[in-house]
Coordinates of C-alpha atoms and ligand atoms in Angstrom, one line a residue:
M25 CA 267.2 104.3 197.8
I26 CA 264.0 104.4 197.6
A27 CA 262.6 107.9 196.6
N28 CA 259.1 108.0 198.4
E29 CA 257.4 106.2 201.7
G30 CA 255.0 103.2 201.6
I31 CA 253.5 103.1 198.5
G32 CA 256.9 103.5 196.0
R33 CA 257.8 100.4 196.8
F34 CA 255.1 98.4 195.6
R35 CA 255.4 98.4 191.4
M36 CA 252.8 96.7 190.3
I37 CA 253.6 93.7 188.1
S38 CA 251.1 90.5 186.2
K39 CA 247.6 90.9 185.7
I40 CA 245.3 87.9 185.5
P41 CA 241.4 87.0 186.3
T42 CA 241.4 88.1 189.7
L43 CA 240.2 85.0 191.6
N44 CA 237.1 84.1 192.7
A45 CA 237.0 84.0 195.6
Q46 CA 233.2 81.7 196.0
G47 CA 234.1 79.0 193.7
Q48 CA 237.9 78.2 193.5
G49 CA 238.6 79.7 197.0
M50 CA 235.9 78.0 198.7
R51 CA 236.5 74.4 197.1
T52 CA 240.5 75.4 198.7
Y53 CA 239.2 76.7 202.0
L54 CA 237.3 73.3 202.3
S55 CA 240.2 70.9 201.2
V56 CA 242.5 73.4 203.8
F57 CA 240.5 73.5 206.3
L58 CA 240.0 69.8 206.9
L59 CA 243.5 69.6 206.7
V60 CA 243.7 71.5 209.6
L61 CA 241.2 69.4 211.6
A62 CA 243.1 66.1 210.5
F63 CA 246.4 68.6 212.0
T64 CA 244.9 69.4 214.7
A65 CA 246.8 67.3 217.5
A66 CA 245.6 69.0 221.1
A67 CA 241.8 70.3 221.5
Q68 CA 242.2 73.9 223.1
E69 CA 242.4 72.9 227.0
Y70 CA 240.3 75.3 230.2
A71 CA 240.7 76.2 233.2
R72 CA 239.0 78.9 235.6
N73 CA 240.7 80.5 237.7
G74 CA 244.7 81.5 236.4
M75 CA 246.5 79.4 233.1
V76 CA 250.1 79.6 232.1
V77 CA 251.1 78.5 228.3
S78 CA 254.3 77.7 227.5
A79 CA 256.8 75.4 225.6
S80 CA 258.1 73.3 228.5
Q81 CA 254.5 71.8 230.9
L82 CA 257.0 71.7 233.6
A83 CA 257.6 75.7 233.6
S84 CA 253.8 75.5 232.8
D85 CA 253.0 74.3 235.9
V86 CA 255.4 75.7 237.4
G87 CA 253.6 78.6 237.2
V88 CA 250.4 77.5 237.4
E89 CA 251.6 76.2 241.1
I90 CA 252.7 80.2 241.7
L91 CA 248.9 80.9 240.8
K92 CA 247.7 78.3 243.8
D93 CA 250.3 80.0 245.5
G94 CA 248.4 83.6 245.5
G95 CA 250.6 84.8 243.1
N96 CA 249.6 87.3 240.9
A97 CA 249.9 86.3 236.9
V98 CA 253.6 89.0 236.6
D99 CA 254.4 86.0 239.4
A100 CA 253.8 83.5 237.5
A101 CA 255.2 84.6 233.9
V102 CA 258.3 85.7 236.0
A103 CA 258.8 81.8 237.2
T104 CA 258.0 80.3 233.7
A105 CA 260.6 82.3 232.5
F106 CA 263.0 81.6 235.3
A107 CA 261.6 77.2 234.9
L108 CA 262.1 77.7 231.2
A109 CA 265.5 78.4 230.9
V110 CA 266.5 75.0 233.1
T111 CA 263.9 72.7 231.0
W112 CA 263.5 75.0 227.7
P113 CA 267.4 75.7 227.3
S114 CA 267.5 76.3 223.3
A115 CA 265.3 79.9 224.0
G116 CA 264.2 79.2 227.6
N117 CA 267.4 81.3 229.4
I118 CA 268.8 84.3 231.4
G119 CA 271.8 85.0 228.9
G120 CA 269.6 86.4 227.0
G121 CA 266.8 89.5 226.2
G122 CA 263.1 89.4 225.4
F123 CA 259.7 91.7 226.3
I124 CA 256.9 91.1 228.2
V125 CA 253.4 92.7 227.4
Y126 CA 251.7 93.6 231.2
R127 CA 247.6 94.1 231.6
K128 CA 246.2 94.9 234.8
H129 CA 243.0 93.8 235.8
T130 CA 242.4 97.6 235.6
G131 CA 243.2 97.8 232.4
E132 CA 246.4 99.7 232.9
V133 CA 248.9 98.5 230.1
T134 CA 252.3 98.7 230.2
T135 CA 255.4 96.7 228.4
F136 CA 259.3 96.0 229.1
D137 CA 261.9 96.4 226.8
F138 CA 264.5 93.4 228.7
R139 CA 266.6 93.7 225.2
E140 CA 270.1 92.4 224.9
K141 CA 272.4 95.6 224.1
A142 CA 275.5 96.1 222.2
P143 CA 278.7 96.3 224.7
A144 CA 280.2 99.9 224.6
A145 CA 283.2 98.6 222.5
A146 CA 281.3 97.8 219.9
T147 CA 281.2 99.3 216.2
P148 CA 279.0 99.5 213.8
T149 CA 282.1 97.5 211.0
M150 CA 282.8 95.2 214.0
Y151 CA 281.8 92.3 211.8
L152 CA 283.3 92.8 208.8
D153 CA 287.3 92.4 207.7
E154 CA 289.7 95.3 205.8
H155 CA 288.2 95.0 202.4
G156 CA 284.7 95.7 204.2
N157 CA 283.3 92.5 204.0
L158 CA 281.2 90.6 206.0
I159 CA 283.6 87.6 208.1
K160 CA 281.2 84.7 207.5
D161 CA 279.8 83.3 210.6
L162 CA 281.4 86.4 213.5
N163 CA 277.8 88.1 213.8
H164 CA 276.4 85.2 215.0
L165 CA 278.4 82.0 216.2
S166 CA 280.7 83.6 217.7
A167 CA 281.9 85.5 222.0
L168 CA 281.4 88.6 219.3
A169 CA 277.9 87.8 218.3
V170 CA 277.3 88.2 222.0
G171 CA 274.9 91.1 223.2
V172 CA 274.8 92.0 227.1
P173 CA 272.0 90.2 228.8
G174 CA 268.4 91.0 229.4
T175 CA 266.5 89.0 231.0
V176 CA 268.0 88.7 234.4
A177 CA 266.7 92.6 234.7
G178 CA 263.2 92.2 233.1
L179 CA 261.9 90.1 234.5
Y180 CA 263.7 91.5 238.1
D181 CA 262.0 95.1 237.2
A182 CA 259.1 93.4 236.4
H183 CA 258.4 91.3 239.4
R184 CA 260.1 94.4 241.7
L185 CA 256.9 96.9 239.8
Y186 CA 254.0 94.6 240.0
G187 CA 254.9 91.2 241.0
K188 CA 253.6 89.9 244.5
L189 CA 254.9 86.9 246.3
P190 CA 258.5 87.0 247.3
W191 CA 261.1 87.2 244.1
S192 CA 263.7 84.5 246.7
R193 CA 259.5 82.1 246.0
V194 CA 259.3 83.0 242.1
V195 CA 263.3 81.9 241.2
R196 CA 263.0 79.1 243.6
P197 CA 261.2 76.6 241.9
A198 CA 263.9 76.6 238.4
V199 CA 267.5 76.5 241.0
R200 CA 265.0 72.8 242.4
L201 CA 264.3 72.1 239.4
A202 CA 268.0 72.6 237.7
R203 CA 269.3 71.3 240.7
R204 CA 267.5 67.9 241.7
G205 CA 267.4 67.2 238.2
F206 CA 264.2 66.4 235.4
A207 CA 263.8 63.9 232.9
Y208 CA 265.0 64.6 230.0
T209 CA 262.1 65.7 227.1
Y210 CA 262.1 63.7 223.2
G211 CA 261.9 67.5 222.2
L212 CA 265.6 68.2 224.1
Y213 CA 266.9 65.2 222.6
H214 CA 265.5 65.7 219.5
D215 CA 267.4 69.4 219.8
A216 CA 270.8 67.4 220.7
I217 CA 271.3 65.0 217.7
A218 CA 270.6 68.0 215.5
H219 CA 273.8 69.7 217.7
E220 CA 275.6 67.5 218.4
Q221 CA 278.7 68.2 216.5
T222 CA 279.0 72.1 217.6
W223 CA 278.5 71.3 221.3
K224 CA 280.8 68.4 221.3
K225 CA 283.9 71.2 219.8
L226 CA 282.8 73.6 222.8
P227 CA 283.5 71.7 226.3
S228 CA 281.9 74.3 228.4
T229 CA 279.1 73.1 226.4
A230 CA 279.4 70.2 226.0
A231 CA 279.8 69.3 230.3
V232 CA 276.3 70.9 230.0
M233 CA 274.7 68.7 227.4
F234 CA 276.4 65.5 227.3
R235 CA 275.9 62.7 230.2
D236 CA 280.1 63.0 231.4
G237 CA 280.5 65.3 228.2
T238 CA 281.1 63.2 225.7
T239 CA 277.4 60.9 225.5
L240 CA 274.1 61.4 224.7
Y241 CA 271.2 62.3 227.8
Q242 CA 268.3 59.3 226.5
P243 CA 264.8 60.9 227.0
G244 CA 263.0 60.0 230.7
E245 CA 266.7 59.9 231.8
K246 CA 267.6 62.5 235.1
W247 CA 269.6 65.5 233.4
R248 CA 271.2 68.4 236.4
Q249 CA 272.8 70.9 236.0
P250 CA 274.6 72.1 239.1
D251 CA 276.4 74.7 237.2
L252 CA 272.8 76.5 236.8
A253 CA 271.3 75.2 239.8
R254 CA 274.3 77.6 241.9
T255 CA 273.8 81.0 238.9
L256 CA 270.1 80.8 239.3
A257 CA 270.5 80.8 243.8
R258 CA 272.7 83.6 243.8
I259 CA 269.9 85.1 241.7
K260 CA 267.3 83.9 244.2
R261 CA 269.0 85.7 247.0
Q262 CA 270.8 88.8 245.1
G263 CA 268.1 89.7 243.0
K264 CA 269.0 91.2 240.2
A265 CA 273.4 92.1 241.4
G266 CA 273.0 88.0 241.0
F267 CA 273.7 89.2 237.4
Y268 CA 275.1 92.2 237.1
S269 CA 277.6 91.5 239.7
G270 CA 280.2 89.5 241.4
K271 CA 280.0 86.0 241.4
T272 CA 277.6 85.2 238.2
A273 CA 279.6 88.2 236.6
E274 CA 283.0 87.8 237.5
K275 CA 283.3 84.7 235.5
L276 CA 280.2 85.5 232.4
V277 CA 283.6 88.0 231.2
L278 CA 286.5 86.1 232.1
F279 CA 284.6 83.0 230.2
I280 CA 283.5 85.9 226.8
Q281 CA 286.8 87.8 227.0
S282 CA 288.4 84.3 226.9
Q283 CA 287.2 83.5 223.5
G284 CA 287.6 87.0 222.4
G285 CA 284.4 88.7 223.1
I286 CA 284.4 92.3 224.4
I287 CA 281.4 92.5 227.3
T288 CA 283.4 94.1 230.3
L289 CA 281.8 94.3 233.9
K290 CA 281.4 98.0 233.0
D291 CA 278.9 96.8 230.7
L292 CA 277.0 94.5 232.3
A293 CA 276.9 96.5 235.5
D294 CA 275.9 99.2 233.2
Y295 CA 272.5 97.0 231.5
E296 CA 269.2 98.5 232.5
A297 CA 266.1 97.2 232.0
R298 CA 262.8 99.6 230.2
E299 CA 259.8 100.1 231.0
R300 CA 257.9 101.8 227.9
K301 CA 254.2 102.4 227.2
P302 CA 252.7 99.5 225.0
V303 CA 251.9 100.3 220.9
T304 CA 247.7 100.4 220.7
G305 CA 245.5 100.3 217.5
T306 CA 242.2 98.2 216.8
Y307 CA 241.2 95.7 214.2
R308 CA 237.1 95.1 214.0
G309 CA 236.0 96.4 217.5
Y310 CA 239.4 94.2 219.5
E311 CA 241.7 96.8 221.4
I312 CA 246.0 95.9 220.8
Y313 CA 248.2 95.8 222.5
S314 CA 251.7 95.0 221.9
M315 CA 254.9 95.8 221.3
P316 CA 256.9 99.1 221.0
P317 CA 260.5 99.7 219.2
P318 CA 263.2 98.0 219.1
S319 CA 260.5 95.4 218.5
S320 CA 259.1 96.3 215.3
G321 CA 256.5 93.6 216.5
G322 CA 253.9 95.1 217.3
I323 CA 253.7 98.4 214.6
T324 CA 254.3 96.0 212.4
L325 CA 251.2 94.4 213.2
I326 CA 249.1 96.8 213.6
Q327 CA 249.9 98.1 210.3
M328 CA 248.7 95.0 208.7
L329 CA 245.5 94.8 211.0
N330 CA 244.2 99.0 209.7
I331 CA 245.2 97.2 206.4
L332 CA 243.0 94.3 206.3
E333 CA 240.5 96.1 208.3
G334 CA 239.3 96.9 205.0
F335 CA 239.1 93.6 203.2
D336 CA 235.8 91.1 203.2
L337 CA 238.8 88.7 205.2
K338 CA 235.6 86.1 205.8
T339 CA 234.5 85.5 202.4
Y340 CA 237.6 84.7 200.5
G341 CA 238.2 81.8 203.4
H342 CA 241.2 81.0 205.8
N343 CA 243.6 80.6 203.5
S344 CA 241.7 80.6 199.7
A345 CA 244.0 81.6 197.5
T346 CA 243.0 85.2 197.5
Y347 CA 243.0 85.6 201.0
V348 CA 246.9 84.6 201.1
H349 CA 247.1 87.1 198.6
V350 CA 245.6 90.1 199.9
V351 CA 246.7 88.9 203.8
S352 CA 250.6 88.5 201.9
E353 CA 250.4 92.0 200.1
A354 CA 249.7 93.5 203.5
M355 CA 252.5 91.5 205.0
R356 CA 254.7 93.2 201.9
R357 CA 254.0 96.6 202.7
G358 CA 254.5 96.4 206.7
Y359 CA 257.9 94.5 206.7
A360 CA 258.9 97.1 204.0
N361 CA 258.3 99.4 206.7
R362 CA 260.0 98.0 209.3
A363 CA 262.9 97.4 207.8
L364 CA 262.9 101.4 206.6
H365 CA 262.3 103.3 209.8
L366 CA 262.3 100.3 212.4
G367 CA 265.3 100.1 215.2
D368 CA 266.0 100.7 218.6
P369 CA 263.7 103.9 220.1
D370 CA 266.9 105.5 222.5
F371 CA 268.9 106.1 218.9
N372 CA 266.1 106.6 216.6
P373 CA 263.9 109.4 218.4
D374 CA 262.2 110.3 214.8
I375 CA 260.2 106.6 213.9
P376 CA 256.9 108.0 212.7
V377 CA 255.1 105.3 215.3
D378 CA 251.7 107.2 214.9
K379 CA 252.1 107.6 211.1
L380 CA 252.8 104.1 211.0
I381 CA 249.5 102.5 212.8
S382 CA 247.1 105.2 211.5
K383 CA 243.4 103.4 209.6
S384 CA 244.7 107.0 207.3
Y385 CA 247.7 105.2 206.9
A386 CA 246.9 102.3 206.2
E387 CA 244.2 102.8 204.3
E388 CA 247.1 104.0 201.3
L389 CA 248.4 101.4 201.6
R390 CA 244.9 99.1 201.4
S391 CA 244.4 101.7 197.9
T392 CA 248.0 99.9 196.3
I393 CA 246.0 96.4 196.7
K394 CA 244.5 94.8 194.1
L395 CA 242.6 91.6 194.6
D396 CA 243.6 90.6 190.6
T397 CA 247.9 91.8 191.1
V398 CA 251.1 91.2 192.8
S399 CA 253.0 94.0 193.9
V400 CA 256.9 93.7 193.7
S401 CA 259.2 94.4 196.8
D402 CA 261.9 96.3 194.8
P403 CA 265.3 94.8 195.3
A404 CA 266.5 98.3 194.5
A405 CA 265.3 99.1 197.9
F406 CA 267.2 97.0 200.9
T407 CA 267.3 93.3 202.5
Q408 CA 267.1 92.0 205.9
P409 CA 269.8 90.2 207.9
Y410 CA 268.7 86.9 208.5
E411 CA 267.2 85.7 211.8
S412 CA 266.7 82.2 212.7
P413 CA 263.8 80.3 214.4
S414 CA 264.1 80.0 217.9
T415 CA 262.4 82.3 221.0
T416 CA 259.5 81.4 222.9
H417 CA 256.6 82.2 224.7
L418 CA 254.3 82.6 227.2
S419 CA 251.5 83.7 228.5
V420 CA 249.5 84.1 232.4
V421 CA 246.5 85.0 233.3
D422 CA 245.0 84.4 237.0
K423 CA 242.1 84.7 239.3
E424 CA 242.3 88.2 238.8
G425 CA 242.3 88.6 235.0
N426 CA 245.6 89.8 235.4
A427 CA 248.2 89.0 232.3
V428 CA 251.1 89.0 230.9
S429 CA 252.7 87.9 227.5
L430 CA 256.1 87.7 227.1
T431 CA 258.3 86.2 224.1
Y432 CA 262.3 86.2 224.7
T433 CA 265.0 84.1 223.0
L434 CA 268.8 83.7 223.1
E435 CA 268.0 84.5 219.4
Y436 CA 269.4 81.2 217.3
A437 CA 268.6 78.1 218.8
Y438 CA 271.0 78.0 222.1
G439 CA 271.6 80.7 220.7
S440 CA 276.2 81.5 220.1
Q441 CA 275.5 78.1 221.6
M442 CA 278.4 78.6 223.6
V443 CA 277.6 77.9 227.1
A444 CA 279.9 80.6 229.9
D445 CA 282.0 77.7 232.2
G446 CA 281.5 77.6 235.4
L447 CA 277.6 79.4 234.9
G448 CA 275.4 76.5 233.2
F449 CA 273.2 78.5 230.9
F450 CA 273.4 79.3 227.6
L451 CA 275.4 82.9 225.4
N452 CA 273.1 84.9 223.1
N453 CA 273.7 85.8 219.6
E454 CA 271.8 88.5 219.6
M455 CA 274.1 91.1 217.7
G456 CA 273.4 89.3 214.8
D457 CA 270.3 91.1 214.8
F458 CA 272.3 94.2 213.8
N459 CA 272.1 95.6 210.3
P460 CA 275.7 94.1 209.8
V461 CA 277.2 96.1 206.6
P462 CA 276.8 99.4 206.6
G463 CA 275.7 100.9 203.4
V464 CA 275.6 97.6 201.4
T465 CA 271.9 96.0 200.9
N466 CA 272.0 93.1 198.6
E467 CA 269.3 89.8 197.5
D468 CA 271.7 87.5 200.6
G469 CA 269.8 89.5 202.6
L470 CA 272.4 92.0 203.5
I471 CA 270.3 95.3 205.1
G472 CA 272.6 98.0 205.5
T473 CA 270.4 101.2 206.9
A474 CA 270.6 103.3 210.3
P475 CA 268.0 102.6 212.3
N476 CA 269.4 99.7 213.0
L477 CA 273.4 99.5 212.6
I478 CA 275.6 98.3 216.0
A479 CA 276.4 101.5 218.2
P480 CA 277.4 100.8 221.8
G481 CA 274.6 101.0 224.2
K482 CA 272.3 99.9 221.3
R483 CA 269.8 97.9 221.4
M484 CA 269.3 95.6 218.0
L485 CA 265.4 95.1 216.3
S486 CA 264.1 92.3 216.8
S487 CA 260.1 91.1 215.1
M488 CA 259.3 89.9 219.5
T489 CA 255.3 90.6 218.8
P490 CA 254.0 89.3 223.2
T491 CA 250.4 90.7 221.9
I492 CA 247.0 91.1 224.0
L493 CA 243.4 91.9 222.6
V494 CA 240.9 93.6 224.6
K495 CA 237.0 93.5 223.6
D496 CA 235.0 95.5 225.3
G497 CA 237.6 96.9 227.6
K498 CA 237.3 92.9 229.3
L499 CA 240.7 91.4 228.6
F500 CA 239.9 89.1 225.1
M501 CA 243.2 86.8 223.9
L502 CA 246.7 86.6 224.7
I503 CA 249.3 85.7 222.1
G504 CA 252.9 85.4 220.8
S505 CA 255.0 83.3 218.7
P506 CA 259.1 82.3 217.6
G507 CA 260.1 82.5 214.9
G508 CA 262.1 85.2 214.1
R509 CA 260.7 87.4 211.0
S510 CA 257.8 85.0 211.1
I511 CA 256.6 86.4 214.8
I512 CA 254.5 88.9 212.7
G513 CA 253.4 86.9 210.3
T514 CA 252.0 84.2 213.1
V515 CA 250.8 86.7 215.5
L516 CA 248.8 88.6 213.3
Q517 CA 247.3 85.0 211.4
V518 CA 246.2 83.3 215.1
I519 CA 244.4 86.3 215.7
L520 CA 242.4 87.0 212.0
N521 CA 241.0 83.2 212.8
V522 CA 239.9 84.0 216.0
V523 CA 238.3 86.9 214.5
D524 CA 237.7 87.1 210.8
H525 CA 237.5 83.1 211.5
E526 CA 236.0 82.3 214.8
M527 CA 238.4 79.2 215.3
D528 CA 239.0 78.3 218.9
I529 CA 242.1 79.1 220.3
A530 CA 243.5 75.4 219.0
T531 CA 243.0 75.4 215.9
A532 CA 243.9 78.8 215.7
I533 CA 247.7 77.6 216.9
E534 CA 247.4 74.6 214.5
A535 CA 245.5 76.0 211.5
G536 CA 248.7 75.9 208.6
R537 CA 250.4 79.6 208.1
F538 CA 252.2 81.0 205.9
Y539 CA 253.8 85.2 205.9
H540 CA 255.7 87.5 203.2
Q541 CA 258.8 89.5 204.9
W542 CA 259.1 91.9 201.7
L543 CA 262.4 90.9 199.8
P544 CA 263.1 88.2 199.7
N545 CA 260.1 88.7 197.1
V546 CA 258.1 85.3 199.0
I547 CA 254.8 83.3 200.5
I548 CA 257.2 81.7 202.6
H549 CA 254.5 78.7 203.4
E550 CA 253.9 75.8 205.6
K551 CA 253.8 72.3 203.9
Y552 CA 251.0 71.7 205.0
S553 CA 249.1 74.4 204.7
L554 CA 247.7 75.6 201.2
S555 CA 246.4 73.0 198.5
N556 CA 247.8 72.5 195.6
D557 CA 245.3 73.9 193.4
T558 CA 246.1 77.0 195.9
R559 CA 248.7 77.1 195.5
A560 CA 248.5 77.1 191.4
L561 CA 246.3 79.6 191.5
L562 CA 249.1 82.0 194.0
T563 CA 251.3 81.2 190.7
E564 CA 249.1 82.0 187.7
L565 CA 248.8 84.8 190.1
G566 CA 252.3 85.7 190.5
H567 CA 254.2 84.8 193.5
N568 CA 256.4 83.3 194.5
M569 CA 255.8 80.7 196.8
R570 CA 258.3 78.2 199.6
R571 CA 257.6 75.7 201.6
I572 CA 259.2 75.3 205.3
T573 CA 257.9 72.6 207.5
Q574 CA 256.8 75.0 209.7
Q575 CA 256.3 78.7 211.4
G576 CA 256.7 79.7 214.6
A577 CA 255.1 78.3 217.9
A578 CA 252.1 80.0 219.3
M579 CA 251.2 80.1 223.0
G580 CA 247.6 81.9 223.9
I581 CA 245.2 82.5 226.2
V582 CA 241.3 83.5 225.1
V583 CA 239.2 84.7 227.4
D584 CA 235.6 83.8 227.3
V585 CA 233.9 86.6 230.4
S586 CA 230.4 85.5 229.9
K587 CA 230.9 81.7 230.9
G588 CA 233.8 83.1 233.1
V589 CA 236.1 80.3 230.9
L590 CA 240.0 80.9 230.3
S591 CA 240.5 78.5 227.2
G592 CA 245.0 77.8 225.9
H593 CA 246.7 75.9 224.0
A594 CA 250.3 75.1 223.6
D595 CA 251.0 75.3 219.4
S596 CA 252.0 71.6 218.7
R597 CA 254.3 72.8 216.4
S598 CA 256.2 72.7 219.9
P599 CA 257.3 69.3 221.3
D600 CA 257.2 69.7 225.1
G601 CA 254.6 72.7 225.1
G602 CA 251.9 72.5 227.9
V603 CA 249.3 74.1 229.3
A604 CA 249.1 74.4 233.1
G605 CA 245.1 75.6 234.4
Y606 CA 243.3 75.4 237.7
Ligands
DON14 O1 264.4 89.7 217.9 C1 264.2 89.0 216.9 O2 263.6 89.4 216.2 C2 264.2 87.6 217.2 N1 266.3 87.5 217.8 C3 264.0 86.2 217.0 C4 264.8 85.0 216.6 C5 263.3 83.9 216.6 O3 262.3 84.7 217.0 C6 263.8 82.8 216.5 N2 262.7 81.7 216.5 N3 261.9 80.8 216.5

């Protein structure tokens, strides 16, 4: 373990001459900017009265119809989320969990935590063999990996407290999409090819995801999901009870237990979503509202923004070597504190939230960042568990200016890969977000620290970062993304792109991204995000570099109050994503 918090975990190593931000940095900036322009597939879209941005154009259309019908942002977000469970089932869900940040046009901000919970029979060592070793895949690809789902409870409570239209009106479009079907998309086809062999081994999944249970659907072909339609119809009629009790609950428990899982009817009946206060901060005059624990997103985002506020990022240039270095060092510090301190607040009452998001602590951390020096992440401390990329975010603004930023997930794409027999929806594998081996921390990605160990009824730590920005008391921006731990880095960079680099929302979202998650000690970056000379400078400075294809899929809206215009963009990294407005 480490002796002191924060600073002690970042030893200074290599020293080379300071990068010249105006010289090499600016050349890099120009070449990357051109790359970004070439890579920007879609322009932002505009609307005056209301807008929905999500990972599925069909689902965004559902949301905007609700707005036109007199619904508010909460109604539209709930309808869009249910529709995504039909049209974007890799992450859109009723079998998973997530978070909502909601800002009323009057300025109050609240959040909903509908993160999954560990079942009552869960134990800290449930994924270990008799020698104390982690059993491969048990916490990710098995019925034991399923957490008690939270989505239906969270959407229901948010709607009950803040929605305007009847519940049945906001669930109905999803029922129809499932019952009548819709044209199978290229995005779904692409995913199905990747998962074909796994799904073939699971009869209840194959029955839903393949034509006649055996053959891939083709793009353009009608895809109907009758079991899911019946489940959604029960939720439409009975509200939360249509999921957590009665037929749905009975079938769900029967299926999970038949596969070796431990979720009981009582676990379902006991599940409750929580309304929580947002975590708040400021950045260069913007107010930031984001998700508190059990998400690590808000605290870590605000901590990184506080650190970065003291650097002249604009002068460094977007994705110049100096910029990437400084932002990565801020991330390193934020992610280290995430691993050390954060977990379910109901089980960790002493999380030092005020300190972690304070300007004075950020100043302390900032003073350890040098332009000519790379810190190291102390491997004697601890590492973090693997989190895969599949989650989804949606942003909604209505005519009055109410705003919903919602991120939810099944954890992996299609979660545990298991469709509940006869119910038509995928079950999450969110238990994999807990630290699985108590006390054991190593370079392979295990972390054994206490705040995020498994306990009955506990919520696993998340990185989801649904966020809202306010400027001069007025709604300014909504943003969020999938991507596991990279989510916080993605949301951070879209904010920096808009605030520091003055990009419009489409350019800010499309721009190449990177992140540093403390351990492993490497800057992970998209293949088109950094030029070779930038990479070379960063390597020379002492950073480890790794290329990936894609980081996240952000869905954002910016409000131009002076013109009365909403501009939105669905990340082109999300194949079926789309903006709908009116
Ligand atoms: O809650 C979390 O942080 C993760 N389970 C999210 C996983 C994720 O984002 C995968 N997404 N693309």
